[in-house]
């Protein structure tokens, strides 16, 4: 791993993506039947991969504190479940989260760079990263300029990511491609290559503000891009589907896909995350169901 | 994961193993078997002749290839029973079925199609138990296609005149149909549906190792209240098949199976005046060009050769990769092969089930040994195979020469022979350099190349940027030693009709 080599990808060597093939392959993962111990261990794993997220205009200090408590101890009566990987907030709430989570091992992630549109001057976008890091963010989730990407200015997008990575300092950088706006799998593949070449620690599908957000096929395209990148450079890159993963069943299908594409080495929150808000309680509900054999009503799980 | 490790100083220290089904550290998923509790299998099955169940003089056993346990005993029809069946079919043709208006025949076929859909789960399970194919395939591929074939041909029954404008289509009479063990029920549907839609009556002989779903299907024909004798099912081995082929009372023989048997049939049919369609072996070339969508192509290769344990006449068993991407494709293919789940056919996670019979396992083993002897490099994935039953690991050969037996002969198992090519012309030449010509595949992102290559390949079925896709509307059949005639689509109907001017 070590320090990433910053290198603009060789666009000619990027393989084309066959849409029908990718969607068919992704559907195959959905036919895997995950049961018994496999299911329980996968549910527990999924909880530890959560980036518990709130990105609303109405976010309050109280809400962020609540979420931090939930992230550190998702099931109050069972300390063996969790903790989640990170809490993801806007820069202005990073300090609150950092204070709540101090010493817990749960990371503070912050969106930045004029999230979710990215429509601001580079100067302000970089300043936002520096501010979030100074406030205590361990991880930065940036957005790329989709306008530049779609008009073919790949070099500009690449350089933008390089500068954001520099601004992060020690913080980890997740690069949001906003796949719902890139339209084609070929574009997703190219954007993934740009981000990894520019030093991204993670590539991430979506902001959650645009539909479609994460889907299995789009995530598969990105996982395969990661695999090819690792084969080529030896540097591992993490993956984060965000938005749209709202049920435990779907989350397990993502994990099956990761296991059978990148392998067991990616099955930890160092290399795979779920960006989600409503997923947490469904995972917890399924864990209780596996333990007790019964479903409990939503009233038995705290809504945060 | 090493479960035990000997500590230093001779002190054996036992490390508690993590569950094999732990998602992160486990080597497999927890079992997810499809329940077979509701499946009704009798201990004995008789022959279905003239709408009645007729006892045969001799009996034979059919086993589950995944457990080697006997599932049931079925009748072994001799010349006498075959004669009874042909006579029953003739009577049904002359008295009822041949004269029946197409719209009425169509109703019967629609009824069977719907019954098949309703009972799909039971049929899928029996198909997997008797033949060894994974339940995922019998559930998601075989059974939907079986129903689709009956629906499609039911629709044709009253429209045959529009299929052949200017001609008067008439049924041929009685058809003898012999089907293989790789897709037992699907092949029965391929044969029965067009024959019946066109007004023929049939005597069907299922394969020796996989008679059960055809016999269960006979039950559906009873339920659908088909007139007696329209469909007759005689189980048995090679001798039964021979008795059927040689019976003078037939108007047509339809056979799917090996090229060797196909040649014998054609020889015995010479001068008999019987029509025939033969769907025989294959050794399909699967071409991967440098500009192909590589990751999807790798998946296509896997679907091409490991679908149904490679027991597929149109399997993509010869992989031809363009030099520039050969190393990458083989590396990715090996990685993908390691993730295939081999085991219990009834487990919903199984990708590769059991080899259909001990005999077939022997044939595969022999040819693979031959490949190594001839100098090709053999590689197998690392899955553990179950103790009982007939199994074979996903296997590939690199460094293959065109003359190697693993390149020339149909193996009919999960074994892939890989060669490389430099130019498009070389790829096409290698692809066509075989006595077979059933199917082929091509992967490239360039549309013009697809047309060029597909047009130059001498094969009856060509897939571009996909593989092993089937549809009742599409004709299927081969060039050269891969067969005579087409099945499916309008072309397939023609094989069961006399087209009067």
PDB file of C-alpha atoms in Angstrom, chain B residues 110-287:
ATOM      1  CA  UNK B 110     -51.734 -24.414 -23.429  1.00  0.00           C
ATOM      2  CA  UNK B 111     -53.141 -26.595 -20.666  1.00  0.00           C
ATOM      3  CA  UNK B 112     -49.896 -28.571 -20.348  1.00  0.00           C
ATOM      4  CA  UNK B 113     -47.871 -25.357 -20.382  1.00  0.00           C
ATOM      5  CA  UNK B 114     -49.896 -23.958 -17.499  1.00  0.00           C
ATOM      6  CA  UNK B 115     -49.715 -27.200 -15.527  1.00  0.00           C
ATOM      7  CA  UNK B 116     -45.939 -27.153 -15.959  1.00  0.00           C
ATOM      8  CA  UNK B 117     -45.765 -23.651 -14.566  1.00  0.00           C
ATOM      9  CA  UNK B 118     -47.895 -24.596 -11.592  1.00  0.00           C
ATOM     10  CA  UNK B 119     -45.760 -27.637 -10.839  1.00  0.00           C
ATOM     11  CA  UNK B 120     -42.439 -26.085 -11.824  1.00  0.00           C
ATOM     12  CA  UNK B 121     -40.886 -26.410  -8.390  1.00  0.00           C
ATOM     13  CA  UNK B 122     -41.555 -30.135  -8.096  1.00  0.00           C
ATOM     14  CA  UNK B 123     -40.285 -30.779 -11.603  1.00  0.00           C
ATOM     15  CA  UNK B 124     -37.158 -28.707 -10.992  1.00  0.00           C
ATOM     16  CA  UNK B 125     -36.313 -30.682  -7.871  1.00  0.00           C
ATOM     17  CA  UNK B 126     -36.793 -34.052  -9.575  1.00  0.00           C
ATOM     18  CA  UNK B 127     -34.719 -32.852 -12.511  1.00  0.00           C
ATOM     19  CA  UNK B 128     -31.866 -32.005 -10.129  1.00  0.00           C
ATOM     20  CA  UNK B 129     -32.211 -35.256  -8.188  1.00  0.00           C
ATOM     21  CA  UNK B 130     -32.255 -37.509 -11.232  1.00  0.00           C
ATOM     22  CA  UNK B 131     -29.717 -35.664 -13.376  1.00  0.00           C
ATOM     23  CA  UNK B 132     -27.382 -33.886 -10.939  1.00  0.00           C
ATOM     24  CA  UNK B 133     -27.825 -30.349 -12.271  1.00  0.00           C
ATOM     25  CA  UNK B 134     -27.916 -27.482  -9.775  1.00  0.00           C
ATOM     26  CA  UNK B 135     -31.374 -26.462  -8.626  1.00  0.00           C
ATOM     27  CA  UNK B 136     -30.579 -22.859  -9.570  1.00  0.00           C
ATOM     28  CA  UNK B 137     -30.371 -23.958 -13.184  1.00  0.00           C
ATOM     29  CA  UNK B 138     -33.312 -26.361 -13.246  1.00  0.00           C
ATOM     30  CA  UNK B 139     -35.415 -23.719 -11.454  1.00  0.00           C
ATOM     31  CA  UNK B 140     -34.260 -20.622 -13.359  1.00  0.00           C
ATOM     32  CA  UNK B 141     -33.399 -22.026 -16.790  1.00  0.00           C
ATOM     33  CA  UNK B 142     -34.837 -25.473 -17.553  1.00  0.00           C
ATOM     34  CA  UNK B 143     -38.371 -25.167 -16.215  1.00  0.00           C
ATOM     35  CA  UNK B 144     -39.135 -21.649 -17.511  1.00  0.00           C
ATOM     36  CA  UNK B 145     -37.885 -22.730 -20.945  1.00  0.00           C
ATOM     37  CA  UNK B 146     -39.923 -25.931 -20.834  1.00  0.00           C
ATOM     38  CA  UNK B 147     -43.117 -23.976 -20.217  1.00  0.00           C
ATOM     39  CA  UNK B 148     -42.098 -21.391 -22.820  1.00  0.00           C
ATOM     40  CA  UNK B 149     -41.703 -24.088 -25.473  1.00  0.00           C
ATOM     41  CA  UNK B 150     -45.203 -25.412 -24.857  1.00  0.00           C
ATOM     42  CA  UNK B 151     -46.692 -21.904 -24.810  1.00  0.00           C
ATOM     43  CA  UNK B 152     -44.863 -20.903 -27.985  1.00  0.00           C
ATOM     44  CA  UNK B 153     -45.899 -23.965 -29.963  1.00  0.00           C
ATOM     45  CA  UNK B 154     -49.435 -23.934 -28.589  1.00  0.00           C
ATOM     46  CA  UNK B 155     -49.703 -20.543 -30.236  1.00  0.00           C
ATOM     47  CA  UNK B 156     -48.621 -21.968 -33.599  1.00  0.00           C
ATOM     48  CA  UNK B 157     -51.091 -24.860 -33.624  1.00  0.00           C
ATOM     49  CA  UNK B 158     -53.866 -22.922 -35.407  1.00  0.00           C
ATOM     50  CA  UNK B 159     -51.566 -20.678 -37.449  1.00  0.00           C
ATOM     51  CA  UNK B 160     -49.444 -23.172 -39.347  1.00  0.00           C
ATOM     52  CA  UNK B 161     -50.737 -21.956 -42.708  1.00  0.00           C
ATOM     53  CA  UNK B 162     -49.351 -18.522 -41.924  1.00  0.00           C
ATOM     54  CA  UNK B 163     -45.953 -19.974 -41.054  1.00  0.00           C
ATOM     55  CA  UNK B 164     -45.647 -21.372 -44.577  1.00  0.00           C
ATOM     56  CA  UNK B 165     -47.583 -19.075 -46.929  1.00  0.00           C
ATOM     57  CA  UNK B 166     -48.902 -20.708 -50.068  1.00  0.00           C
ATOM     58  CA  UNK B 167     -48.447 -24.246 -48.733  1.00  0.00           C
ATOM     59  CA  UNK B 168     -50.831 -26.656 -47.092  1.00  0.00           C
ATOM     60  CA  UNK B 169     -49.177 -27.935 -43.943  1.00  0.00           C
ATOM     61  CA  UNK B 170     -50.112 -31.528 -42.999  1.00  0.00           C
ATOM     62  CA  UNK B 171     -48.839 -33.581 -40.056  1.00  0.00           C
ATOM     63  CA  UNK B 172     -46.300 -36.277 -40.875  1.00  0.00           C
ATOM     64  CA  UNK B 173     -47.966 -38.932 -38.730  1.00  0.00           C
ATOM     65  CA  UNK B 174     -46.120 -40.683 -35.926  1.00  0.00           C
ATOM     66  CA  UNK B 175     -42.780 -39.400 -34.690  1.00  0.00           C
ATOM     67  CA  UNK B 176     -40.247 -41.413 -32.704  1.00  0.00           C
ATOM     68  CA  UNK B 177     -38.223 -39.127 -30.462  1.00  0.00           C
ATOM     69  CA  UNK B 178     -35.063 -40.001 -28.574  1.00  0.00           C
ATOM     70  CA  UNK B 179     -33.665 -37.475 -26.111  1.00  0.00           C
ATOM     71  CA  UNK B 180     -30.466 -37.116 -24.086  1.00  0.00           C
ATOM     72  CA  UNK B 181     -29.765 -36.907 -20.360  1.00  0.00           C
ATOM     73  CA  UNK B 182     -28.321 -33.398 -20.145  1.00  0.00           C
ATOM     74  CA  UNK B 183     -31.629 -31.469 -20.246  1.00  0.00           C
ATOM     75  CA  UNK B 184     -34.146 -34.292 -19.788  1.00  0.00           C
ATOM     76  CA  UNK B 185     -37.364 -32.309 -19.498  1.00  0.00           C
ATOM     77  CA  UNK B 186     -36.286 -29.435 -21.730  1.00  0.00           C
ATOM     78  CA  UNK B 187     -35.352 -31.816 -24.537  1.00  0.00           C
ATOM     79  CA  UNK B 188     -38.716 -33.562 -24.098  1.00  0.00           C
ATOM     80  CA  UNK B 189     -40.392 -30.156 -24.497  1.00  0.00           C
ATOM     81  CA  UNK B 190     -38.269 -29.287 -27.556  1.00  0.00           C
ATOM     82  CA  UNK B 191     -39.397 -32.531 -29.179  1.00  0.00           C
ATOM     83  CA  UNK B 192     -42.989 -32.890 -28.001  1.00  0.00           C
ATOM     84  CA  UNK B 193     -44.294 -29.337 -28.306  1.00  0.00           C
ATOM     85  CA  UNK B 194     -43.656 -28.787 -32.053  1.00  0.00           C
ATOM     86  CA  UNK B 195     -44.611 -32.363 -32.986  1.00  0.00           C
ATOM     87  CA  UNK B 196     -47.933 -32.126 -31.160  1.00  0.00           C
ATOM     88  CA  UNK B 197     -48.678 -28.593 -32.342  1.00  0.00           C
ATOM     89  CA  UNK B 198     -48.267 -29.781 -35.925  1.00  0.00           C
ATOM     90  CA  UNK B 199     -50.710 -32.650 -35.415  1.00  0.00           C
ATOM     91  CA  UNK B 200     -48.305 -35.550 -35.046  1.00  0.00           C
ATOM     92  CA  UNK B 201     -48.484 -38.174 -32.337  1.00  0.00           C
ATOM     93  CA  UNK B 202     -45.310 -39.330 -30.637  1.00  0.00           C
ATOM     94  CA  UNK B 203     -43.401 -42.114 -28.989  1.00  0.00           C
ATOM     95  CA  UNK B 204     -40.754 -40.534 -26.789  1.00  0.00           C
ATOM     96  CA  UNK B 205     -37.800 -42.387 -25.324  1.00  0.00           C
ATOM     97  CA  UNK B 206     -36.105 -40.532 -22.463  1.00  0.00           C
ATOM     98  CA  UNK B 207     -32.440 -41.142 -21.684  1.00  0.00           C
ATOM     99  CA  UNK B 208     -31.498 -44.204 -19.681  1.00  0.00           C
ATOM    100  CA  UNK B 209     -30.122 -42.244 -16.699  1.00  0.00           C
ATOM    101  CA  UNK B 210     -32.801 -39.533 -16.508  1.00  0.00           C
ATOM    102  CA  UNK B 211     -36.279 -40.963 -17.120  1.00  0.00           C
ATOM    103  CA  UNK B 212     -38.154 -39.475 -14.157  1.00  0.00           C
ATOM    104  CA  UNK B 213     -39.255 -36.012 -15.280  1.00  0.00           C
ATOM    105  CA  UNK B 214     -40.516 -37.392 -18.599  1.00  0.00           C
ATOM    106  CA  UNK B 215     -42.604 -39.921 -16.681  1.00  0.00           C
ATOM    107  CA  UNK B 216     -43.918 -37.181 -14.400  1.00  0.00           C
ATOM    108  CA  UNK B 217     -44.700 -35.213 -17.555  1.00  0.00           C
ATOM    109  CA  UNK B 218     -46.783 -38.154 -18.772  1.00  0.00           C
ATOM    110  CA  UNK B 219     -48.860 -37.596 -15.649  1.00  0.00           C
ATOM    111  CA  UNK B 220     -49.475 -33.996 -16.755  1.00  0.00           C
ATOM    112  CA  UNK B 221     -50.639 -35.171 -20.177  1.00  0.00           C
ATOM    113  CA  UNK B 222     -53.127 -37.393 -18.336  1.00  0.00           C
ATOM    114  CA  UNK B 223     -54.239 -34.472 -16.179  1.00  0.00           C
ATOM    115  CA  UNK B 224     -54.652 -32.315 -19.251  1.00  0.00           C
ATOM    116  CA  UNK B 225     -56.885 -35.089 -20.651  1.00  0.00           C
ATOM    117  CA  UNK B 226     -54.986 -35.613 -23.875  1.00  0.00           C
ATOM    118  CA  UNK B 227     -56.623 -38.263 -26.051  1.00  0.00           C
ATOM    119  CA  UNK B 228     -55.121 -41.705 -25.404  1.00  0.00           C
ATOM    120  CA  UNK B 229     -52.059 -42.517 -27.442  1.00  0.00           C
ATOM    121  CA  UNK B 230     -51.163 -38.992 -28.541  1.00  0.00           C
ATOM    122  CA  UNK B 231     -48.107 -39.065 -26.303  1.00  0.00           C
ATOM    123  CA  UNK B 232     -46.441 -42.373 -25.442  1.00  0.00           C
ATOM    124  CA  UNK B 233     -43.387 -42.619 -23.260  1.00  0.00           C
ATOM    125  CA  UNK B 234     -41.193 -45.701 -23.331  1.00  0.00           C
ATOM    126  CA  UNK B 235     -38.183 -45.760 -21.020  1.00  0.00           C
ATOM    127  CA  UNK B 236     -35.143 -47.881 -21.613  1.00  0.00           C
ATOM    128  CA  UNK B 237     -31.553 -47.949 -22.802  1.00  0.00           C
ATOM    129  CA  UNK B 238     -29.836 -48.232 -26.151  1.00  0.00           C
ATOM    130  CA  UNK B 239     -31.751 -51.345 -27.184  1.00  0.00           C
ATOM    131  CA  UNK B 240     -35.076 -49.593 -26.660  1.00  0.00           C
ATOM    132  CA  UNK B 241     -33.850 -46.699 -28.763  1.00  0.00           C
ATOM    133  CA  UNK B 242     -32.752 -49.047 -31.502  1.00  0.00           C
ATOM    134  CA  UNK B 243     -36.113 -50.835 -31.502  1.00  0.00           C
ATOM    135  CA  UNK B 244     -37.801 -47.462 -31.892  1.00  0.00           C
ATOM    136  CA  UNK B 245     -35.540 -46.266 -34.708  1.00  0.00           C
ATOM    137  CA  UNK B 246     -36.002 -49.512 -36.616  1.00  0.00           C
ATOM    138  CA  UNK B 247     -39.767 -49.680 -36.196  1.00  0.00           C
ATOM    139  CA  UNK B 248     -41.361 -49.551 -39.655  1.00  0.00           C
ATOM    140  CA  UNK B 249     -44.477 -47.775 -38.411  1.00  0.00           C
ATOM    141  CA  UNK B 250     -42.849 -44.396 -37.874  1.00  0.00           C
ATOM    142  CA  UNK B 251     -42.853 -41.412 -40.215  1.00  0.00           C
ATOM    143  CA  UNK B 252     -40.088 -39.478 -38.546  1.00  0.00           C
ATOM    144  CA  UNK B 253     -37.196 -39.885 -36.135  1.00  0.00           C
ATOM    145  CA  UNK B 254     -35.968 -36.960 -34.065  1.00  0.00           C
ATOM    146  CA  UNK B 255     -32.798 -37.595 -32.125  1.00  0.00           C
ATOM    147  CA  UNK B 256     -30.636 -35.523 -29.836  1.00  0.00           C
ATOM    148  CA  UNK B 257     -27.452 -37.102 -28.570  1.00  0.00           C
ATOM    149  CA  UNK B 258     -23.944 -38.079 -29.533  1.00  0.00           C
ATOM    150  CA  UNK B 259     -22.575 -37.893 -33.069  1.00  0.00           C
ATOM    151  CA  UNK B 260     -21.600 -41.581 -32.949  1.00  0.00           C
ATOM    152  CA  UNK B 261     -25.187 -42.695 -32.237  1.00  0.00           C
ATOM    153  CA  UNK B 262     -26.497 -40.126 -34.715  1.00  0.00           C
ATOM    154  CA  UNK B 263     -24.433 -41.721 -37.479  1.00  0.00           C
ATOM    155  CA  UNK B 264     -25.762 -45.175 -36.576  1.00  0.00           C
ATOM    156  CA  UNK B 265     -29.309 -43.860 -36.721  1.00  0.00           C
ATOM    157  CA  UNK B 266     -28.788 -42.196 -40.074  1.00  0.00           C
ATOM    158  CA  UNK B 267     -27.323 -45.412 -41.439  1.00  0.00           C
ATOM    159  CA  UNK B 268     -30.267 -47.488 -40.271  1.00  0.00           C
ATOM    160  CA  UNK B 269     -32.744 -44.923 -41.596  1.00  0.00           C
ATOM    161  CA  UNK B 270     -31.298 -44.969 -45.096  1.00  0.00           C
ATOM    162  CA  UNK B 271     -33.917 -46.167 -47.615  1.00  0.00           C
ATOM    163  CA  UNK B 272     -36.559 -46.360 -44.882  1.00  0.00           C
ATOM    164  CA  UNK B 273     -38.372 -43.289 -46.134  1.00  0.00           C
ATOM    165  CA  UNK B 274     -38.532 -41.903 -42.597  1.00  0.00           C
ATOM    166  CA  UNK B 275     -37.674 -38.278 -42.183  1.00  0.00           C
ATOM    167  CA  UNK B 276     -35.202 -37.322 -39.529  1.00  0.00           C
ATOM    168  CA  UNK B 277     -33.717 -34.453 -37.594  1.00  0.00           C
ATOM    169  CA  UNK B 278     -30.504 -35.022 -35.682  1.00  0.00           C
ATOM    170  CA  UNK B 279     -29.062 -32.698 -33.103  1.00  0.00           C
ATOM    171  CA  UNK B 280     -25.624 -34.030 -32.279  1.00  0.00           C
ATOM    172  CA  UNK B 281     -22.351 -33.113 -30.644  1.00  0.00           C
ATOM    173  CA  UNK B 282     -20.339 -29.935 -30.732  1.00  0.00           C
ATOM    174  CA  UNK B 283     -16.981 -28.405 -29.906  1.00  0.00           C
ATOM    175  CA  UNK B 284     -17.849 -24.745 -29.985  1.00  0.00           C
ATOM    176  CA  UNK B 285     -15.246 -22.038 -30.376  1.00  0.00           C
ATOM    177  CA  UNK B 286     -15.606 -19.049 -28.101  1.00  0.00           C
ATOM    178  CA  UNK B 287     -13.591 -16.102 -29.439  1.00  0.00           C
TER     179      UNK B 287
END
